[in-house]
Coordinates of C-alpha atoms in Angstrom, one line a residue:
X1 CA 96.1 93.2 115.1
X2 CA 96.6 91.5 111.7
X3 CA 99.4 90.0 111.1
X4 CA 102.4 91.7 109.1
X5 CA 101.4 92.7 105.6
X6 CA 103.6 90.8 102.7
X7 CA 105.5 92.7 100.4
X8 CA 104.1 93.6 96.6
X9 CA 106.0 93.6 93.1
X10 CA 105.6 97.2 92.3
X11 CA 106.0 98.6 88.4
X12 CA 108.4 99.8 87.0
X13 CA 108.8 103.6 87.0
X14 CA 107.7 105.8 84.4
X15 CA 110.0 106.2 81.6
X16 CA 108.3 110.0 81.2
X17 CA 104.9 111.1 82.6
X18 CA 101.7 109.7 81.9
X19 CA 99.5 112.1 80.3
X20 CA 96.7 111.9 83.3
X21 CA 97.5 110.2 87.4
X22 CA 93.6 109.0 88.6
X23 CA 93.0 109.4 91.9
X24 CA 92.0 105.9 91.7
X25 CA 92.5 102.5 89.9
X26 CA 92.0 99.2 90.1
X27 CA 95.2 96.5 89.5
X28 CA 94.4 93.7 87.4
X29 CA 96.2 90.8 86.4
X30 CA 97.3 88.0 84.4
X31 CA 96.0 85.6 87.8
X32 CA 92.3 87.5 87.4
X33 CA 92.6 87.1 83.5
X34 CA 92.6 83.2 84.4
X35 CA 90.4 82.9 86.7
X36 CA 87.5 84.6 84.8
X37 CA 88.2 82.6 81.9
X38 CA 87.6 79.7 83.9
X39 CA 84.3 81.1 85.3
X40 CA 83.5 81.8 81.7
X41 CA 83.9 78.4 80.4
X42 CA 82.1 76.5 83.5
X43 CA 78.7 75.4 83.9
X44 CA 77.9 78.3 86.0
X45 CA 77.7 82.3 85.1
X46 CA 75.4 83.1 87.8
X47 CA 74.4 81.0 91.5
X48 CA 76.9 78.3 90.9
X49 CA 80.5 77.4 93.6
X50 CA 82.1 80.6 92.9
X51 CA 80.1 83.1 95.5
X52 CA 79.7 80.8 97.9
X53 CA 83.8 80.1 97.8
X54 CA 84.1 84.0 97.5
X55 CA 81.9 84.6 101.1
X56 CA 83.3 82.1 102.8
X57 CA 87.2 83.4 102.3
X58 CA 86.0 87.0 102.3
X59 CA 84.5 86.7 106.4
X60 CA 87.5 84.4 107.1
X61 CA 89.9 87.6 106.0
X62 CA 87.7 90.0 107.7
X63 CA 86.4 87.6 111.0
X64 CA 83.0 87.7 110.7
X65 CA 81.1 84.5 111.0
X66 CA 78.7 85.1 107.8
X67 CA 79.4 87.0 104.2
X68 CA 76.6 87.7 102.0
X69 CA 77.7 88.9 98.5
X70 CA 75.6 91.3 96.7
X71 CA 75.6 93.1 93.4
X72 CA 77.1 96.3 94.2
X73 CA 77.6 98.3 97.7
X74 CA 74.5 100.2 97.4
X75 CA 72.3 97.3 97.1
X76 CA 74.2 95.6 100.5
X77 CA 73.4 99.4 102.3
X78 CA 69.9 98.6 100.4
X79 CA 69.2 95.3 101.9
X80 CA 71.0 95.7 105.5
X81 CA 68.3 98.9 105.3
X82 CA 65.8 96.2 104.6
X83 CA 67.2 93.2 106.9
X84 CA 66.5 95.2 109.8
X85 CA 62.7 96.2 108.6
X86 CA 63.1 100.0 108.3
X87 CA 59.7 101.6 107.2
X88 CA 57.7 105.3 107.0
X89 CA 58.0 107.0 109.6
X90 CA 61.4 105.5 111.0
X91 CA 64.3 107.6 111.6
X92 CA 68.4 106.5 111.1
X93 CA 70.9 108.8 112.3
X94 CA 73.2 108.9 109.5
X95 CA 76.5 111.0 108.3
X96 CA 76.0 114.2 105.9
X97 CA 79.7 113.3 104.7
X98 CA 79.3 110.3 102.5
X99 CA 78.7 109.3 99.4
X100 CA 75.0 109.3 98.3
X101 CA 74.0 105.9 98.5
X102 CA 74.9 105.5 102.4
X103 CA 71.8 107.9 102.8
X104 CA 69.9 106.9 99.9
X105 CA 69.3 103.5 101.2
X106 CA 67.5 104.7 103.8
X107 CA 65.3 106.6 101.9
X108 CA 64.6 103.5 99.8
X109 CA 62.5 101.9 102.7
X110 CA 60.2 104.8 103.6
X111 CA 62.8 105.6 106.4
X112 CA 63.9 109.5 107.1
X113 CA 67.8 110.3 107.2
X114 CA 68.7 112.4 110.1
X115 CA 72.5 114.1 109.9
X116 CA 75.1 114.0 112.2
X117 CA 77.6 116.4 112.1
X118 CA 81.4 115.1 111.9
X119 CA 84.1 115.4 113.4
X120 CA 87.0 117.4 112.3
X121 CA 89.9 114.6 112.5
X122 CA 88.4 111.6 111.2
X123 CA 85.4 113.5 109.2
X124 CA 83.9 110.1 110.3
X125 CA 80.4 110.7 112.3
X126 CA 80.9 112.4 115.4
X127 CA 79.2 110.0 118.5
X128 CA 79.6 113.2 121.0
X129 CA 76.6 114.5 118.9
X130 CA 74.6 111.0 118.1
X131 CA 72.4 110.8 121.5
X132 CA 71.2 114.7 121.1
X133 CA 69.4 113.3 117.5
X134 CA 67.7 110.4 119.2
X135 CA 64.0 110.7 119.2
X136 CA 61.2 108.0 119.7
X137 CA 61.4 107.1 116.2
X138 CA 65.2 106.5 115.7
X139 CA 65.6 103.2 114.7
X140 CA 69.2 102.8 113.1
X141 CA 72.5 104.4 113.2
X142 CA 74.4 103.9 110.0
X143 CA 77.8 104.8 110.0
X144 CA 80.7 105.7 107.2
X145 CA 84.5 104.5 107.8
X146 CA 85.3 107.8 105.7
X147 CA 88.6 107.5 103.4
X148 CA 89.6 104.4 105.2
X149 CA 89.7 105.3 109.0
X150 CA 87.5 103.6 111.3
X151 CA 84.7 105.5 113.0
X152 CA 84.3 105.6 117.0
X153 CA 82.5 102.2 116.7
X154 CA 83.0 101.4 120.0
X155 CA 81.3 104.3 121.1
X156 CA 78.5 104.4 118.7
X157 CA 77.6 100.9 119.4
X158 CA 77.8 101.7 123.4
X159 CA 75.2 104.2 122.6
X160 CA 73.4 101.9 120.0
X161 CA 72.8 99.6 122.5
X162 CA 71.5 102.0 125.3
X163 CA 68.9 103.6 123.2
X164 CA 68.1 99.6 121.5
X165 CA 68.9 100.8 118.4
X166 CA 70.7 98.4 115.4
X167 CA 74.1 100.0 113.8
X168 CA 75.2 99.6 110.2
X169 CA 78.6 100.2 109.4
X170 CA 79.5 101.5 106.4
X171 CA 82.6 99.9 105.2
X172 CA 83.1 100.9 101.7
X173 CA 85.9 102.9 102.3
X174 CA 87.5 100.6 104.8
X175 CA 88.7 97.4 104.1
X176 CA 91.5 96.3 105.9
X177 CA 91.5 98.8 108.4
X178 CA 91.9 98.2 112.3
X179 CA 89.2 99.8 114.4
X180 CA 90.2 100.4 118.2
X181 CA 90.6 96.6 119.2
X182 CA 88.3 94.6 116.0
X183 CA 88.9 94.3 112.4
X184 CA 86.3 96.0 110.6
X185 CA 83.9 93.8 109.2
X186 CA 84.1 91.8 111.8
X187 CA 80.9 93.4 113.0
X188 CA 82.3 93.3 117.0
X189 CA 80.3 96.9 117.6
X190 CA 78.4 96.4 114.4
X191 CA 75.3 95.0 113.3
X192 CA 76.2 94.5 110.1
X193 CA 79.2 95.9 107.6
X194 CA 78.9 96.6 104.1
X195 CA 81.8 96.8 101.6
X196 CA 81.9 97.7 97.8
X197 CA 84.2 96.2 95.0
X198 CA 83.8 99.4 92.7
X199 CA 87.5 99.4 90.9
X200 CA 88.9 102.4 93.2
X201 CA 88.3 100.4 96.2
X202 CA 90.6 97.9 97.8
X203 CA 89.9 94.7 95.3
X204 CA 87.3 95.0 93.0
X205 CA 85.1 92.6 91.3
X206 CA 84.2 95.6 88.0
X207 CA 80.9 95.9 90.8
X208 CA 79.8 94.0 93.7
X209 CA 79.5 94.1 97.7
X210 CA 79.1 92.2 100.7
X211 CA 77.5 92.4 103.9
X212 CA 78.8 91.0 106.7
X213 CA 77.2 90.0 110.4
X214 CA 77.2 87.8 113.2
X215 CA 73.3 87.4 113.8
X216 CA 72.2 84.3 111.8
X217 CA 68.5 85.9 111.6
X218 CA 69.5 88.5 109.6
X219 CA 71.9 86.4 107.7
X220 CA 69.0 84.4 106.8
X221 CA 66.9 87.9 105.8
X222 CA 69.8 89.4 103.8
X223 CA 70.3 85.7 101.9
X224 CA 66.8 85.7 100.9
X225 CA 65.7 89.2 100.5
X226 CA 69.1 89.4 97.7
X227 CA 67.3 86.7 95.7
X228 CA 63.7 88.2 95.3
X229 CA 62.2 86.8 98.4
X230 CA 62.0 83.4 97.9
X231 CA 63.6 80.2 99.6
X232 CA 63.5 76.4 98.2
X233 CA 64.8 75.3 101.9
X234 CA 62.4 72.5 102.8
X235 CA 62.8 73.4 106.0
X236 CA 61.6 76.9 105.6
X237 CA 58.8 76.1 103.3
X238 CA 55.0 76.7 104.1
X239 CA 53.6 74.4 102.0
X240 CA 55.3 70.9 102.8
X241 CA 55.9 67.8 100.5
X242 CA 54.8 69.4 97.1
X243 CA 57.9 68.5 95.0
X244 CA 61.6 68.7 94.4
X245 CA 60.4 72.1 92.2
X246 CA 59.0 73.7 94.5
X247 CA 59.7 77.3 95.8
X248 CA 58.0 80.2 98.1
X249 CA 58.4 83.6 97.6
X250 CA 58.4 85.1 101.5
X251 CA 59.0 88.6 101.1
X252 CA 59.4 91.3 98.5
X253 CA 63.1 91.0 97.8
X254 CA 65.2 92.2 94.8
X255 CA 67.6 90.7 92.1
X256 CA 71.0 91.6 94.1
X257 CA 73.0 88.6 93.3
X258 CA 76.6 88.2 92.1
X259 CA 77.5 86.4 89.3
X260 CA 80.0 83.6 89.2
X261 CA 82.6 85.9 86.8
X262 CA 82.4 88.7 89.9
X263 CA 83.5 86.1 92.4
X264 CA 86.1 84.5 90.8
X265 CA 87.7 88.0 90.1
X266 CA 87.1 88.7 93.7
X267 CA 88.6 85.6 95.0
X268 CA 91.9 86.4 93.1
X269 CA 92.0 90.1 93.9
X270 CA 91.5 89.2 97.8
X271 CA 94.5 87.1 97.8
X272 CA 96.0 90.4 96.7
X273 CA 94.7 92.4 99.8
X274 CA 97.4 92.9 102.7
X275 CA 99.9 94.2 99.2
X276 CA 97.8 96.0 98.4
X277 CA 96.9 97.8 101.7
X278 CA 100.6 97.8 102.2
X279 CA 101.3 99.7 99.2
X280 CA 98.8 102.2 100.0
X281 CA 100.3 102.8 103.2
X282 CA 103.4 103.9 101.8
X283 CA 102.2 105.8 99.6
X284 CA 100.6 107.2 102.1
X285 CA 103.6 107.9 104.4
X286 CA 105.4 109.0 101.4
X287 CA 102.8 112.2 101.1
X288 CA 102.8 112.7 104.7
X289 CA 106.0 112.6 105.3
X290 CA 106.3 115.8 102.1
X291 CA 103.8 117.4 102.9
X292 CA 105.1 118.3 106.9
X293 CA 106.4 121.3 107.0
X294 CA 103.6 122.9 104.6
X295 CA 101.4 122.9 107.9
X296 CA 100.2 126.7 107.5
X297 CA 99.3 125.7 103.9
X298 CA 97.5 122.3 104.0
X299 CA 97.0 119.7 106.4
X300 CA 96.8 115.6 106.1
X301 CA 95.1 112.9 107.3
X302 CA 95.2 111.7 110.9
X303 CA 95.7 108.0 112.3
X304 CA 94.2 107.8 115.6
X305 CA 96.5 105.3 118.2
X306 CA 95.4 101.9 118.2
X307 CA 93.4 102.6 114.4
X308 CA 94.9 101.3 111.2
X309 CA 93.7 103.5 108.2
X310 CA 92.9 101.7 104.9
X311 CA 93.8 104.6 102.7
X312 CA 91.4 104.2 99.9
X313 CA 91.2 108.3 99.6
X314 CA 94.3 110.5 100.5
X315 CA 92.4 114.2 101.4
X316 CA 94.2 117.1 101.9
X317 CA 92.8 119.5 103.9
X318 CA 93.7 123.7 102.7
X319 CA 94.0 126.1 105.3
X320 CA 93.9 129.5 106.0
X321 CA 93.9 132.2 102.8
X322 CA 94.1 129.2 100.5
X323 CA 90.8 127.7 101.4
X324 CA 89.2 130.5 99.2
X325 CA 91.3 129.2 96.2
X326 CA 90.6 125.6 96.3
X327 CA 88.7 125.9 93.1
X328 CA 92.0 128.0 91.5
X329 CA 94.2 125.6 93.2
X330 CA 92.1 122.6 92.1
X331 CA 91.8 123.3 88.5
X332 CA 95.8 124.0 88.6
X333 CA 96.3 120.4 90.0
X334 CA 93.9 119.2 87.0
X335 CA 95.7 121.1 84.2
X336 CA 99.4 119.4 85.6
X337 CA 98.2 116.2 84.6
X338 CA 96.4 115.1 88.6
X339 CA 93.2 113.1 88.4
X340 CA 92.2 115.2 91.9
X341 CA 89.1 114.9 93.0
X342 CA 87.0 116.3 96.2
X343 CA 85.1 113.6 98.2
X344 CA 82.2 114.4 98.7
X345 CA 79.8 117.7 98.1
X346 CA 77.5 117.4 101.4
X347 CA 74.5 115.2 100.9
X348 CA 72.2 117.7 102.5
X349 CA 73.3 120.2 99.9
X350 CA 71.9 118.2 96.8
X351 CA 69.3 119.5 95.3
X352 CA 66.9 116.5 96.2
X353 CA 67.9 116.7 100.0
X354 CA 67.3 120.5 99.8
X355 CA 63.3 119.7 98.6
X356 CA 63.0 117.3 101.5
X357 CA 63.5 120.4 104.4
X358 CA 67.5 119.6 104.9
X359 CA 70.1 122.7 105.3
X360 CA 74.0 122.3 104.8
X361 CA 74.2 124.5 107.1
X362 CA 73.1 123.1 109.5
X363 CA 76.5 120.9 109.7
X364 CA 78.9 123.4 110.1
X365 CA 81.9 120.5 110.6
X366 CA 81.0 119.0 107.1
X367 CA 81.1 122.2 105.3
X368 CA 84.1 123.5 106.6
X369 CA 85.6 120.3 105.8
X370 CA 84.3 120.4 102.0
X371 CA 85.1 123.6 101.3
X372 CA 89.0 122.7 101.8
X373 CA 89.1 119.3 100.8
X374 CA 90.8 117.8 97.7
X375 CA 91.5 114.2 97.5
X376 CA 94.9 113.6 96.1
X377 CA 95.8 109.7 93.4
X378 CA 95.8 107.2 95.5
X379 CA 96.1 103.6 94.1
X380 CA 98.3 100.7 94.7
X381 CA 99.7 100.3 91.2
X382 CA 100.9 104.5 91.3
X383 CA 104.8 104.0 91.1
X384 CA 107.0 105.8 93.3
X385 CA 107.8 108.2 90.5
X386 CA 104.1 109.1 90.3
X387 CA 104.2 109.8 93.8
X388 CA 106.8 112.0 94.1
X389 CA 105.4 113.8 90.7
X390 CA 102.1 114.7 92.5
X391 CA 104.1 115.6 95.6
X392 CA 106.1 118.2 93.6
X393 CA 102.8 119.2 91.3
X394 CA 101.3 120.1 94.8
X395 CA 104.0 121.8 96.2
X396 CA 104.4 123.8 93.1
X397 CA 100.6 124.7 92.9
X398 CA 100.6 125.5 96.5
X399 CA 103.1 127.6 96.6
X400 CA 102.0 129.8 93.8
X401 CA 98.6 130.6 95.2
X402 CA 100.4 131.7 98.7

């Protein structure tokens, strides 16, 4: 387990009510101001010290033994997709409760998503129903850490490995958290593990991602592949002893890099990490602990024993007669001054999924889960006061549409 978390200055509370609480937002700094000034004013903007320093402190937080930083978390699920040569014709099992890109990216290569239905605790892919979707052609099994939790890695990967198929974790949710015995990112019953740095997740660098993994082949794939395909290691080169100028492309590889700026902001707002996943935990306990004894009305999120949840979305589930008003309810929450959201509409029920043969119903667990979701602010920076204003908004709304 990590070690204990240190304790964070928190704000001030309000002095009245800001006009809007997000449900998420990014804490910035005078320590962040610096440091991007600094990458401003060096010799470098982009493939200079900085990302390198950024991936080697970023896998010693999370335990992996190699950190590839990217431009955004849909280009590391784009180039993990790629690392592990996904093509037509391939299949990944995937989860219809994520956001877009985590299926997307398969798509991307040629490759066909097939759902999984989730499972009603965790809304994490459910591995009771992975080995029923294997066929000849499964390839992959990409998973999300949804809102924070940890999936069932150790079972997926069990499974994985039976059927010889590579797992990609989908981190982007999760960093931070404790799986059942590994840190995620770690990549202990992963292949690899992707993270984003949008602002509502745990540190941000405005955008950027990483990819994490143990297996120095596809280390060596995702580090080329994020710099169009080409390599200037003499000891990689086809064509030897031509000059110090001389580069090969290899493979059809993208412009996915991060820029020196990005990395110096993400070295400082690193640093910041355990605070801030401390913070979030409280406010976390705060909302449970409020929201008990409105069982029959709404229920919270779940930490399974030996799991530590990282909290980047707070989801309250509605139950019973109220599931019917969630749009009512919703709107309510909206007009009292809550930046609620509901994470996420099903991917099979987007339009484009729907032309290419897929059928929300055909996940029963998902849709039950979206049609009573609403993800409640959750941000280290909220202020107790916030807290205990979007605790009362809720209660108030709640009871009003009983």
């Amino acid at each position: 387990m990590n070690p204990p978390l240190p304790k964070i200055r928190i704000p001030d509370p309000m002095t009245q009510r800001t006009k809007k609480i997000p449900y998420g937002k990014q804490w910035l700094d005078a320590r962040e101001e610096r440091a991007v000034l600094q990458a401003m004013r060096s010799d470098f903007l982009t493939q200079g010290p900085k990302v390198p320093e950024f991936e080697q402190a970023f896998k010693k937080k999370v335990g992996a033994q190699y950190a590839v930083a990217v431009s955004n978390g849909t280009a590391a699920l784009h180039l993990a997709a790629l690392a592990l040569g996904l093509q037509s014709g391939d299949e990944v099992l995937t989860t219809p409760m994520s956001f877009l890109a985590t299926s997307n990216a398969i798509l991307y290569t040629g490759a066909k998503p097939v759902f999984v239905d989730i499972d009603s605790e965790t809304q994490c892919l459910d591995a009771g129903k992975i080995e029923k979707k294997i066929t000849s052609r499964t390839r992959a099994i990409f998973v999300t850490d949804f809102a924070g939790h940890p999936a069932d890695m150790k079972k997926i990967f069990s499974i994985a490995r039976k059927h010889k198929l590579k797992v990609v974790e989908d981190a982007a949710h999760a960093l931070g958290a404790v799986g059942d015995g590994y840190r995620v990112g770690s990549c202990h019953y992963a292949d690899m593990t992707i993270f984003s740095f949008h602002p509502v997740k745990h540190i941000t660098t405005g955008e950027g991602g990483m990819i994490t993994t143990s297996d120095h082949v596809l280390f060596e794939r995702l580090s080329m592949l994020r710099t169009h395909g080409v390599t200037r290691d003499p000891a990689k080169l086809l064509k030897k002893n031509e000059g110090s100028w001389y580069y090969e492309m290899q493979a059809l590889g993208y412009n996915y890099r991060l820029t020196e700026i990005q990395a110096s902001l993400g070295i400082e707002q690193l640093k910041k990490l355990q605070g801030f996943l401390l913070r979030r935990r409280k406010i976390a306990a705060m909302y449970r602990s409020a929201f008990a004894h409105e069982k029959n009305l709404l229920c919270t999120p779940i930490e399974k024993k030996n799991c530590r949840h990282a909290y980047h979305l707070y989801v309250i589930r509605l139950q019973g007669p109220l599931i019917s008003k969630r749009r009512v309810i919703f709107e309510a929450l909206q007009k009292e001054g809550l930046g609620v959201q509901v994470h996420y509409i099903p991917i099979p029920a987007q339009p484009y999924y729907k032309n290419l043969g897929y059928r929300p119903t055909d996940y029963p667990v998902t849709e039950a889960y979206y049609r009573s979701a609403i993800s409640l602010p959750m941000f280290p920076k909220m202020t107790d006061r916030e807290v205990l204003f979007v605790i009362r908004t809720v209660k108030k709304i709640i009871q009003q549409h009983h």
